[in-house]
Amino acid sequence: MPQISPSILSADFARLADEAEAVRGSDWLHVDVMDNHFVPNLTLGVPVVESLARATDIPLDCHLMIEDPDRWAPQYVEAGAGSITFHVEAAAAPVRLAREIRAKGARASMALKPGTPIEPYEDLLPELDMLLIMTVEPGFGGQAFLDIMLPKIRRTRELIAKHDLELWLQVDGGVSAATIERCAEAGADVFVAGSAVYGAEDPARAVHNLRELAAKASADAWWACEH
Ligand code: DX5
Ligand code: ZN
């Protein structure tokens, strides 16, 4: 079953507990941490993640768009996140970092910006629980989905099949009812959606609809049929 991770970047930051409640039934809550260095935007840090983890039962999917994740990522595990995504472009030692995140008890995930290819990282994939392919340039919600990322999603799904890995494949950026089927067909199975969920009149229903669309689109895909 595809998983949906609503991004609170599009939520009301003054009412985060209510906004988590508004997407009841989501598999994850996507928390975008930005440091105004790795990306040209600033959001939130460890104290907010700590409070949010206490305020909701939905596991937190922390997307770290920050410099020096080797130093900071472990603190987000301690803050209560269930999954930590660091950017490979910022990590000094991605294998060591993934192992540390796992050893501390969270799922370890690595993100690729649109300009970063997957091929150099084929041998690292067994160290990860999830790979995130950005489908916009990271930094802001509400941007247009980059169709040119679909071949990278497909090639990554082929690598997962080739090595028979239990690796989730997440997409983030511009995912909506208009684009989620293409992502699912290509091989994604975890979908981040910010504006498509929090911009909807009924966010919980939007999550449900997105999951249905993804499930239908992936049901007949080559990569899902084999499993
Ligand atoms: C962008 C963030 C995304 C963002 C997605 O850098 O990583 O998680 O919230 O927002 P939408 O779904 O509106 O593109
Ligand atoms: Zn994100």
mmCIF file of C-alpha atoms and ligand atoms in Angstrom:
data_model
loop_
_atom_site.group_PDB
_atom_site.id
_atom_site.type_symbol
_atom_site.label_atom_id
_atom_site.label_comp_id
_atom_site.label_asym_id
_atom_site.label_seq_id
_atom_site.Cartn_x
_atom_site.Cartn_y
_atom_site.Cartn_z
ATOM 1 C CA MET A 1 0.000 0.000 0.000
ATOM 2 C CA PRO A 2 1.388 3.437 -0.874
ATOM 3 C CA GLN A 3 2.103 5.755 2.042
ATOM 4 C CA ILE A 4 1.252 9.450 2.271
ATOM 5 C CA SER A 5 3.311 11.941 4.260
ATOM 6 C CA PRO A 6 1.636 15.387 4.425
ATOM 7 C CA SER A 7 4.133 18.230 4.688
ATOM 8 C CA ILE A 8 3.439 20.666 7.499
ATOM 9 C CA LEU A 9 5.353 23.310 5.541
ATOM 10 C CA SER A 10 1.947 24.184 4.072
ATOM 11 C CA ALA A 11 0.198 24.058 7.470
ATOM 12 C CA ASP A 12 -0.393 26.813 10.032
ATOM 13 C CA PHE A 13 2.768 26.810 12.179
ATOM 14 C CA ALA A 14 0.910 28.393 15.100
ATOM 15 C CA ARG A 15 -1.460 25.396 15.291
ATOM 16 C CA LEU A 16 0.749 22.391 14.531
ATOM 17 C CA ALA A 17 -0.999 19.961 16.888
ATOM 18 C CA ASP A 18 -4.370 20.736 15.259
ATOM 19 C CA GLU A 19 -2.837 20.511 11.807
ATOM 20 C CA ALA A 20 -1.509 17.033 12.639
ATOM 21 C CA GLU A 21 -4.977 16.067 13.807
ATOM 22 C CA ALA A 22 -6.395 17.391 10.513
ATOM 23 C CA VAL A 23 -4.534 14.661 8.586
ATOM 24 C CA ARG A 24 -5.538 11.760 10.823
ATOM 25 C CA GLY A 25 -4.980 8.519 8.933
ATOM 26 C CA SER A 26 -1.725 9.682 7.353
ATOM 27 C CA ASP A 27 1.148 7.250 7.462
ATOM 28 C CA TRP A 28 3.671 9.951 8.386
ATOM 29 C CA LEU A 29 3.869 13.659 9.070
ATOM 30 C CA HIS A 30 6.578 15.279 6.924
ATOM 31 C CA VAL A 31 8.588 17.916 8.785
ATOM 32 C CA ASP A 32 10.774 20.157 6.601
ATOM 33 C CA VAL A 33 13.783 21.423 8.532
ATOM 34 C CA MET A 34 15.545 24.263 6.657
ATOM 35 C CA ASP A 35 18.565 26.204 7.865
ATOM 36 C CA ASN A 36 18.774 29.086 5.356
ATOM 37 C CA HIS A 37 22.176 27.739 4.217
ATOM 38 C CA PHE A 38 21.556 24.454 2.436
ATOM 39 C CA VAL A 39 18.351 26.025 1.076
ATOM 40 C CA PRO A 40 17.321 29.693 0.919
ATOM 41 C CA ASN A 41 14.598 29.342 3.544
ATOM 42 C CA LEU A 42 14.347 28.931 7.309
ATOM 43 C CA THR A 43 11.739 26.849 9.117
ATOM 44 C CA LEU A 44 12.085 25.016 12.426
ATOM 45 C CA GLY A 45 14.463 22.935 14.505
ATOM 46 C CA VAL A 46 14.823 20.379 17.274
ATOM 47 C CA PRO A 47 12.548 22.010 19.928
ATOM 48 C CA VAL A 48 9.579 22.152 17.557
ATOM 49 C CA VAL A 49 10.124 18.533 16.477
ATOM 50 C CA GLU A 50 10.298 17.504 20.133
ATOM 51 C CA SER A 51 6.995 19.212 20.950
ATOM 52 C CA LEU A 52 5.275 17.944 17.816
ATOM 53 C CA ALA A 53 6.358 14.353 18.547
ATOM 54 C CA ARG A 54 4.636 14.634 21.917
ATOM 55 C CA ALA A 55 1.523 16.223 20.398
ATOM 56 C CA THR A 56 0.706 13.574 17.774
ATOM 57 C CA ASP A 57 0.657 9.792 17.338
ATOM 58 C CA ILE A 58 1.542 10.110 13.659
ATOM 59 C CA PRO A 59 5.228 9.228 13.232
ATOM 60 C CA LEU A 60 7.417 12.128 12.123
ATOM 61 C CA ASP A 61 9.260 11.978 8.807
ATOM 62 C CA CYS A 62 11.968 14.633 9.245
ATOM 63 C CA HIS A 63 13.435 16.010 6.021
ATOM 64 C CA LEU A 64 16.656 17.804 6.910
ATOM 65 C CA MET A 65 17.531 20.466 4.345
ATOM 66 C CA ILE A 66 20.523 21.619 6.370
ATOM 67 C CA GLU A 67 24.287 21.819 6.210
ATOM 68 C CA ASP A 68 26.276 19.394 8.345
ATOM 69 C CA PRO A 69 23.587 16.744 8.873
ATOM 70 C CA ASP A 70 26.355 14.498 10.252
ATOM 71 C CA ARG A 71 26.355 16.734 13.288
ATOM 72 C CA TRP A 72 22.633 17.503 13.669
ATOM 73 C CA ALA A 73 20.670 14.469 12.471
ATOM 74 C CA PRO A 74 21.145 12.379 15.649
ATOM 75 C CA GLN A 75 19.448 15.118 17.685
ATOM 76 C CA TYR A 76 16.310 14.759 15.569
ATOM 77 C CA VAL A 77 16.172 11.047 16.395
ATOM 78 C CA GLU A 78 16.441 11.923 20.080
ATOM 79 C CA ALA A 79 13.678 14.511 19.575
ATOM 80 C CA GLY A 80 11.366 11.650 18.613
ATOM 81 C CA ALA A 81 11.388 11.451 14.807
ATOM 82 C CA GLY A 82 10.639 8.021 13.324
ATOM 83 C CA SER A 83 12.453 8.661 10.066
ATOM 84 C CA ILE A 84 15.333 10.986 9.265
ATOM 85 C CA THR A 85 16.200 12.096 5.747
ATOM 86 C CA PHE A 86 19.530 13.825 5.154
ATOM 87 C CA HIS A 87 20.728 15.261 1.841
ATOM 88 C CA VAL A 88 23.656 13.431 0.285
ATOM 89 C CA GLU A 89 24.918 16.761 -1.104
ATOM 90 C CA ALA A 90 25.419 17.986 2.483
ATOM 91 C CA ALA A 91 26.585 14.812 4.222
ATOM 92 C CA ALA A 92 30.301 14.315 4.856
ATOM 93 C CA ALA A 93 29.967 10.568 5.550
ATOM 94 C CA PRO A 94 26.567 9.246 4.427
ATOM 95 C CA VAL A 95 27.217 5.610 5.348
ATOM 96 C CA ARG A 96 28.400 6.458 8.845
ATOM 97 C CA LEU A 97 25.443 8.817 9.284
ATOM 98 C CA ALA A 98 22.847 6.278 8.068
ATOM 99 C CA ARG A 99 24.297 3.699 10.470
ATOM 100 C CA GLU A 100 24.164 6.140 13.347
ATOM 101 C CA ILE A 101 20.525 7.050 12.646
ATOM 102 C CA ARG A 102 19.575 3.363 12.519
ATOM 103 C CA ALA A 103 21.559 2.568 15.658
ATOM 104 C CA LYS A 104 19.666 5.301 17.499
ATOM 105 C CA GLY A 105 16.381 3.677 16.487
ATOM 106 C CA ALA A 106 15.007 5.673 13.524
ATOM 107 C CA ARG A 107 14.671 4.830 9.857
ATOM 108 C CA ALA A 108 17.555 6.205 7.796
ATOM 109 C CA SER A 109 16.803 7.979 4.541
ATOM 110 C CA MET A 110 18.902 9.873 1.994
ATOM 111 C CA ALA A 111 17.660 12.621 -0.346
ATOM 112 C CA LEU A 112 18.815 13.645 -3.821
ATOM 113 C CA LYS A 113 18.247 17.129 -5.233
ATOM 114 C CA PRO A 114 17.025 17.223 -8.859
ATOM 115 C CA GLY A 115 20.573 17.658 -10.195
ATOM 116 C CA THR A 116 22.041 14.754 -8.201
ATOM 117 C CA PRO A 117 22.161 11.389 -10.002
ATOM 118 C CA ILE A 118 21.344 8.083 -8.289
ATOM 119 C CA GLU A 119 23.988 5.985 -10.054
ATOM 120 C CA PRO A 120 27.000 6.906 -7.841
ATOM 121 C CA TYR A 121 25.039 5.747 -4.784
ATOM 122 C CA GLU A 122 23.983 2.285 -5.954
ATOM 123 C CA ASP A 123 26.322 0.564 -3.487
ATOM 124 C CA LEU A 124 25.007 2.647 -0.558
ATOM 125 C CA LEU A 125 21.373 1.649 -0.974
ATOM 126 C CA PRO A 126 21.490 -1.360 1.415
ATOM 127 C CA GLU A 127 22.446 1.079 4.193
ATOM 128 C CA LEU A 128 19.148 2.948 3.799
ATOM 129 C CA ASP A 129 15.499 2.417 4.699
ATOM 130 C CA MET A 130 14.252 5.043 2.232
ATOM 131 C CA LEU A 131 15.554 7.106 -0.663
ATOM 132 C CA LEU A 132 13.989 10.519 -1.367
ATOM 133 C CA ILE A 133 13.980 11.825 -4.912
ATOM 134 C CA MET A 134 13.190 15.548 -4.905
ATOM 135 C CA THR A 135 10.742 16.474 -7.650
ATOM 136 C CA VAL A 136 11.317 20.227 -7.117
ATOM 137 C CA GLU A 137 14.379 22.192 -6.003
ATOM 138 C CA PRO A 138 14.180 22.012 -2.202
ATOM 139 C CA GLY A 139 13.301 25.148 -0.260
ATOM 140 C CA PHE A 140 9.662 26.009 -0.810
ATOM 141 C CA GLY A 141 6.207 24.463 -0.969
ATOM 142 C CA GLY A 142 3.802 24.964 -3.844
ATOM 143 C CA GLN A 143 6.300 24.596 -6.710
ATOM 144 C CA ALA A 144 5.517 22.839 -9.989
ATOM 145 C CA PHE A 145 6.334 19.121 -10.229
ATOM 146 C CA LEU A 146 9.421 18.356 -12.337
ATOM 147 C CA ASP A 147 8.428 15.698 -14.860
ATOM 148 C CA ILE A 148 12.064 15.324 -15.843
ATOM 149 C CA MET A 149 12.613 13.438 -12.558
ATOM 150 C CA LEU A 150 10.432 10.492 -13.660
ATOM 151 C CA PRO A 151 13.302 8.617 -15.370
ATOM 152 C CA LYS A 152 15.375 8.891 -12.170
ATOM 153 C CA ILE A 153 12.485 7.423 -10.170
ATOM 154 C CA ARG A 154 12.254 4.574 -12.695
ATOM 155 C CA ARG A 155 15.996 3.878 -12.639
ATOM 156 C CA THR A 156 16.021 3.892 -8.836
ATOM 157 C CA ARG A 157 13.131 1.424 -8.724
ATOM 158 C CA GLU A 158 15.104 -0.797 -11.113
ATOM 159 C CA LEU A 159 18.112 -0.696 -8.762
ATOM 160 C CA ILE A 160 15.868 -1.626 -5.814
ATOM 161 C CA ALA A 161 14.565 -4.623 -7.782
ATOM 162 C CA LYS A 162 18.035 -5.579 -9.031
ATOM 163 C CA HIS A 163 19.399 -5.801 -5.486
ATOM 164 C CA ASP A 164 16.127 -7.089 -4.019
ATOM 165 C CA LEU A 165 16.090 -4.336 -1.385
ATOM 166 C CA GLU A 166 13.446 -3.421 1.193
ATOM 167 C CA LEU A 167 13.926 0.247 0.364
ATOM 168 C CA TRP A 168 11.081 2.736 0.289
ATOM 169 C CA LEU A 169 11.166 5.268 -2.549
ATOM 170 C CA GLN A 170 9.811 8.695 -1.599
ATOM 171 C CA VAL A 171 9.002 11.656 -3.843
ATOM 172 C CA ASP A 172 8.676 15.217 -2.553
ATOM 173 C CA GLY A 173 7.645 18.377 -4.377
ATOM 174 C CA GLY A 174 4.618 19.183 -6.507
ATOM 175 C CA VAL A 175 2.909 15.890 -5.701
ATOM 176 C CA SER A 176 -0.856 16.247 -6.182
ATOM 177 C CA ALA A 177 -3.848 14.444 -7.663
ATOM 178 C CA ALA A 178 -2.547 15.593 -11.054
ATOM 179 C CA THR A 179 0.961 14.116 -10.675
ATOM 180 C CA ILE A 180 0.871 11.284 -8.123
ATOM 181 C CA GLU A 181 -0.102 8.587 -10.633
ATOM 182 C CA ARG A 182 2.959 9.284 -12.780
ATOM 183 C CA CYS A 183 5.173 8.993 -9.700
ATOM 184 C CA ALA A 184 3.542 5.735 -8.621
ATOM 185 C CA GLU A 185 3.816 4.190 -12.083
ATOM 186 C CA ALA A 186 7.481 5.107 -12.198
ATOM 187 C CA GLY A 187 8.148 3.385 -8.871
ATOM 188 C CA ALA A 188 7.547 5.718 -5.915
ATOM 189 C CA ASP A 189 5.737 4.255 -2.898
ATOM 190 C CA VAL A 190 5.927 7.085 -0.302
ATOM 191 C CA PHE A 191 4.465 10.443 -1.304
ATOM 192 C CA VAL A 192 5.025 13.802 0.365
ATOM 193 C CA ALA A 193 2.311 16.360 -0.322
ATOM 194 C CA GLY A 194 2.130 19.825 1.209
ATOM 195 C CA SER A 195 -0.099 22.232 -0.668
ATOM 196 C CA ALA A 196 -2.191 19.411 -2.179
ATOM 197 C CA VAL A 197 -3.171 18.306 1.350
ATOM 198 C CA TYR A 198 -3.238 21.487 3.437
ATOM 199 C CA GLY A 199 -4.629 23.560 0.579
ATOM 200 C CA ALA A 200 -7.619 21.199 0.373
ATOM 201 C CA GLU A 201 -10.886 21.884 2.161
ATOM 202 C CA ASP A 202 -10.683 18.507 3.901
ATOM 203 C CA PRO A 203 -7.016 17.535 4.370
ATOM 204 C CA ALA A 204 -7.780 14.026 5.695
ATOM 205 C CA ARG A 205 -9.902 13.314 2.628
ATOM 206 C CA ALA A 206 -7.152 14.660 0.361
ATOM 207 C CA VAL A 207 -4.722 12.177 1.957
ATOM 208 C CA HIS A 208 -7.184 9.352 1.385
ATOM 209 C CA ASN A 209 -7.745 10.362 -2.257
ATOM 210 C CA LEU A 210 -4.026 10.624 -2.982
ATOM 211 C CA ARG A 211 -3.439 7.170 -1.509
ATOM 212 C CA GLU A 212 -6.230 5.699 -3.656
ATOM 213 C CA LEU A 213 -4.843 7.273 -6.825
ATOM 214 C CA ALA A 214 -1.344 5.980 -6.063
ATOM 215 C CA ALA A 215 -2.623 2.507 -5.223
ATOM 216 C CA LYS A 216 -4.515 2.233 -8.521
ATOM 217 C CA ALA A 217 -1.608 3.566 -10.552
ATOM 218 C CA SER A 218 0.952 1.234 -8.988
ATOM 219 C CA ALA A 219 -1.259 -1.872 -8.996
ATOM 220 C CA ASP A 220 -0.446 -2.614 -12.627
ATOM 221 C CA ALA A 221 3.091 -1.259 -12.631
ATOM 222 C CA TRP A 222 5.822 -3.774 -13.425
ATOM 223 C CA TRP A 223 7.631 -3.126 -10.165
ATOM 224 C CA ALA A 224 4.582 -3.741 -7.957
ATOM 225 C CA CYS A 225 3.337 -6.802 -9.882
ATOM 226 C CA GLU A 226 6.441 -8.772 -9.023
ATOM 227 C CA HIS A 227 5.804 -8.413 -5.291
HETATM 228 C C1 DX5 B 1 10.247 21.509 -0.361
HETATM 229 C C2 DX5 B 1 9.855 20.570 0.757
HETATM 230 C C3 DX5 B 1 8.560 19.884 0.535
HETATM 231 C C4 DX5 B 1 7.369 20.814 0.418
HETATM 232 C C5 DX5 B 1 6.459 20.191 -0.576
HETATM 233 O O1 DX5 B 1 11.577 21.828 -0.253
HETATM 234 O O2 DX5 B 1 10.834 19.566 0.941
HETATM 235 O O3 DX5 B 1 8.326 18.887 1.518
HETATM 236 O O4 DX5 B 1 6.676 21.000 1.613
HETATM 237 O O5 DX5 B 1 5.400 21.058 -0.815
HETATM 238 P P1 DX5 B 1 4.423 20.842 -2.066
HETATM 239 O O6 DX5 B 1 3.787 19.476 -1.885
HETATM 240 O O7 DX5 B 1 3.453 21.955 -1.938
HETATM 241 O O8 DX5 B 1 5.258 20.895 -3.303
HETATM 242 ZN ZN ZN B 2 10.297 17.880 2.238
#
